Tab-separated table of C-alpha atoms in Angstrom:
chain	number	residue	atom	x	y	z
A	1	MET	CA	17.496	28.540	24.963
A	2	PHE	CA	14.341	28.046	27.853
A	3	GLY	CA	11.034	29.636	26.831
A	4	ASN	CA	8.216	28.844	24.828
A	5	SER	CA	8.563	31.416	21.856
A	6	LEU	CA	12.276	31.031	21.851
A	7	GLU	CA	12.350	27.067	21.581
A	8	LEU	CA	9.904	27.395	19.217
A	9	ILE	CA	11.479	30.126	16.869
A	10	GLU	CA	14.725	27.554	17.128
A	11	ALA	CA	12.958	25.002	15.896
A	12	ILE	CA	11.477	26.503	12.745
A	13	GLU	CA	14.829	27.865	11.898
A	14	TYR	CA	16.314	24.425	11.746
A	15	LEU	CA	13.008	23.591	9.893
A	16	LYS	CA	14.341	25.945	7.515
A	17	GLY	CA	17.562	24.998	6.996
A	18	LYS	CA	19.754	27.523	9.798
A	19	GLU	CA	22.429	25.482	11.190
A	20	ASN	CA	21.802	24.049	14.987
A	21	LYS	CA	24.311	21.287	15.695
A	22	GLU	CA	23.184	21.118	19.139
A	23	LEU	CA	19.085	20.651	17.746
A	24	HIS	CA	20.927	18.278	15.269
A	25	ASN	CA	21.952	15.627	17.116
A	26	VAL	CA	19.199	15.284	19.403
A	27	ILE	CA	17.191	14.952	16.858
A	28	ILE	CA	19.633	12.062	15.481
A	29	ALA	CA	19.459	10.932	19.139
A	30	ILE	CA	15.635	10.220	18.708
A	31	ILE	CA	15.531	9.049	15.339
A	32	VAL	CA	18.323	6.505	15.594
A	33	GLU	CA	16.178	5.195	18.995
A	34	PHE	CA	12.934	5.377	17.238
A	35	LEU	CA	13.564	4.001	13.638
A	36	GLY	CA	16.510	1.675	14.662
A	37	ILE	CA	18.993	3.170	12.099
A	38	THR	CA	22.522	4.257	12.107
A	39	LYS	CA	23.560	8.020	12.604
A	40	LYS	CA	24.891	8.465	9.077
A	41	GLU	CA	20.971	7.319	7.628
A	42	ALA	CA	19.182	9.542	10.590
A	43	ASP	CA	21.887	12.429	9.280
A	44	GLU	CA	20.819	11.347	5.895
A	45	LYS	CA	17.247	11.703	6.386
A	46	ILE	CA	17.085	14.509	8.422
A	47	LYS	CA	19.160	16.740	5.858
A	48	ASN	CA	16.296	15.403	2.891
A	49	VAL	CA	13.494	16.612	4.593
A	50	ILE	CA	15.310	20.065	5.457
A	51	GLN	CA	16.733	20.410	2.035
A	52	ASN	CA	13.284	19.565	0.566
A	53	LYS	CA	11.357	21.499	2.821
A	54	LYS	CA	9.021	18.847	3.236
A	55	ALA	CA	9.509	18.815	7.433
A	56	TYR	CA	9.047	22.745	7.597
A	57	ASN	CA	5.790	21.839	5.851
A	58	GLU	CA	4.467	19.082	7.746
A	59	PHE	CA	5.385	21.394	10.687
A	60	GLU	CA	3.168	23.939	9.077
A	61	LYS	CA	0.056	21.570	8.681
A	62	LEU	CA	0.303	20.488	11.802
A	63	VAL	CA	0.201	24.377	13.200
A	64	LEU	CA	-3.008	25.107	11.063
A	65	ASN	CA	-4.675	21.602	12.416
A	66	GLN	CA	-4.550	22.760	15.126
A	67	ASN	CA	-5.746	26.439	14.788
A	68	GLY	CA	-2.595	27.749	14.852
A	69	ASN	CA	-1.171	30.828	13.498
A	70	LEU	CA	2.505	31.096	13.044
A	71	LYS	CA	2.170	34.902	11.407
A	72	GLU	CA	0.633	35.948	14.130
A	73	PHE	CA	2.896	34.074	16.040
A	74	PHE	CA	6.321	35.574	14.335
A	75	GLU	CA	4.472	39.036	14.484
A	76	LYS	CA	4.010	38.910	18.495
A	77	SER	CA	7.555	37.232	18.645
A	78	LYS	CA	9.013	40.109	17.423
A	79	ILE	CA	7.955	42.684	20.067
A	80	GLU	CA	8.056	40.156	22.706
A	81	ASN	CA	11.980	38.611	21.518
A	82	ASP	CA	13.189	41.862	20.786
A	83	LYS	CA	17.287	41.679	21.700
A	84	LYS	CA	17.276	45.786	22.144
A	85	GLN	CA	14.741	45.568	24.861
A	86	ALA	CA	16.487	42.054	26.342
A	87	ALA	CA	18.566	42.074	29.733
A	88	ILE	CA	22.353	41.498	28.774
A	89	LEU	CA	24.706	39.675	30.762
A	90	LYS	CA	28.574	39.948	29.876
A	91	ALA	CA	31.638	38.244	30.908
A	92	ASP	CA	33.514	40.007	33.732
A	93	PHE	CA	36.832	38.858	32.139
A	94	ASP	CA	39.003	36.245	30.166
A	95	GLY	CA	38.135	32.547	30.379
A	96	ILE	CA	36.533	29.179	29.335
A	97	ILE	CA	33.012	28.473	30.090
A	98	SER	CA	33.714	25.012	32.228
A	99	ASN	CA	30.027	24.650	33.126
A	100	ILE	CA	26.133	26.072	32.796
A	101	ASP	CA	24.730	24.748	36.095
A	102	ALA	CA	21.321	23.320	34.277
A	103	LEU	CA	19.063	23.419	37.693
A	104	LYS	CA	20.091	26.683	38.133
A	105	THR	CA	19.263	27.881	34.776
A	106	ALA	CA	15.844	26.258	35.006
A	107	LYS	CA	15.167	28.189	38.463
A	108	VAL	CA	16.213	31.254	36.664
A	109	ALA	CA	13.487	30.726	34.079
A	110	PHE	CA	10.884	29.632	35.878
A	111	ASN	CA	10.842	32.714	37.636
A	112	LEU	CA	10.673	34.244	34.888
A	113	GLY	CA	7.161	32.237	33.866
A	114	VAL	CA	8.829	29.641	31.736
A	115	GLY	CA	7.696	26.686	33.462
A	116	ARG	CA	4.490	26.262	35.914
A	117	ILE	CA	3.856	24.516	39.362
A	118	THR	CA	0.958	23.556	38.485
A	119	LYS	CA	-1.724	22.970	35.914
A	120	GLU	CA	-3.310	26.319	36.585
A	121	SER	CA	-0.150	28.486	36.888
A	122	GLN	CA	0.211	30.871	34.444
A	123	ILE	CA	3.314	30.556	31.624
A	124	ASP	CA	4.861	33.213	29.973
A	125	TYR	CA	5.221	32.201	26.719
A	126	PHE	CA	7.421	35.118	25.584
A	127	SER	CA	9.419	34.999	28.632
A	128	GLY	CA	12.953	32.892	28.253
A	129	ILE	CA	16.723	32.721	28.455
A	130	GLU	CA	18.931	32.607	24.837
A	131	PHE	CA	22.776	31.223	25.696
A	132	LEU	CA	24.644	32.621	23.108
A	133	LYS	CA	27.871	30.983	24.920
A	134	LYS	CA	27.994	27.734	25.121
A	135	GLU	CA	29.953	25.187	27.706
A	136	ASN	CA	33.759	24.695	26.695
A	137	GLU	CA	33.514	27.918	25.034
A	138	GLU	CA	36.291	30.797	25.081
A	139	ILE	CA	35.267	33.678	26.133
A	140	LYS	CA	36.606	37.853	26.445
A	141	LYS	CA	35.694	40.108	28.861
A	142	GLY	CA	32.359	42.262	27.743
A	143	ASP	CA	31.143	39.514	25.722
A	144	ILE	CA	27.245	38.300	25.567
A	145	LEU	CA	26.775	35.216	27.532
A	146	ALA	CA	23.224	35.508	28.010
A	147	ARG	CA	19.774	37.406	26.863
A	148	ILE	CA	16.924	37.194	29.614
A	149	TYR	CA	13.680	38.332	28.113
A	150	LEU	CA	10.693	39.365	29.966
A	151	GLY	CA	7.019	38.794	27.982
A	152	GLU	CA	4.037	40.182	28.497
A	153	TYR	CA	2.415	38.989	31.483
A	154	ILE	CA	5.087	40.218	33.620
A	155	LYS	CA	5.253	43.423	31.804
A	156	LYS	CA	1.415	43.515	31.848
A	157	ASP	CA	0.865	43.074	36.132
A	158	LYS	CA	4.048	44.071	37.132
A	159	SER	CA	5.006	47.729	38.425
A	160	LYS	CA	8.356	49.495	36.793
A	161	ASN	CA	10.054	48.981	39.928
A	162	GLU	CA	9.188	44.866	40.245
A	163	ILE	CA	10.016	44.613	36.586
A	164	LYS	CA	13.493	46.280	37.671
A	165	ASN	CA	14.077	43.821	40.126
A	166	ILE	CA	12.730	40.909	38.692
A	167	ILE	CA	15.605	41.701	35.989
A	168	GLU	CA	18.392	42.226	38.958
A	169	ASN	CA	17.715	39.091	40.511
A	170	SER	CA	17.149	37.209	37.443
A	171	MET	CA	20.283	38.297	36.170
A	172	LYS	CA	22.204	37.965	39.559
A	173	GLU	CA	21.023	34.191	39.294
A	174	LEU	CA	21.352	33.832	36.066
A	175	ALA	CA	25.503	34.973	36.281
A	176	LYS	CA	25.986	32.231	39.261
A	177	CYS	CA	24.699	29.827	36.780
A	178	TYR	CA	28.197	30.033	34.822
A	179	LYS	CA	31.379	28.163	35.630
A	180	ILE	CA	33.874	30.113	33.981
A	181	SER	CA	37.969	28.667	34.151
A	182	LYS	CA	40.297	31.714	34.314
A	183	LYS	CA	43.078	31.305	31.372
């Protein structure tokens, strides 16, 4: 996933116990490096703090200590990251995803307002890309590969025609990020 709110939701769901192998493996690698323990020990520690809710409770405290409001965030993200309003990229044929170009994908996300060039650049916290199919995954024609979300910044500051162009260009560029081998 690319995008502030999408990444935050993914992390929160993980802290609440939703399985996410990719995120789990990243966390294990970090813990192994920082604590100098084995992968098995790291895995046990992670599972323990997830199951006893300590990880999520500590996250909640961190947000509150920074005057954040998770309830408000979730309400806003339900509106902004509504799957029904997302632009959808579908597979044109059956195959296997052999590669997703990270640099090209980052450029698409950047053009949606996910990142910034300078510290003065405005970030659109609710824009982003959600990947539903991953590398080495078998796909069928019509499968949804990804969703593009346009956040409040783009919706507020652009005309309907400009928004349509942003979506069309983003979809074209995102399609170029996928290398799919036919079966």
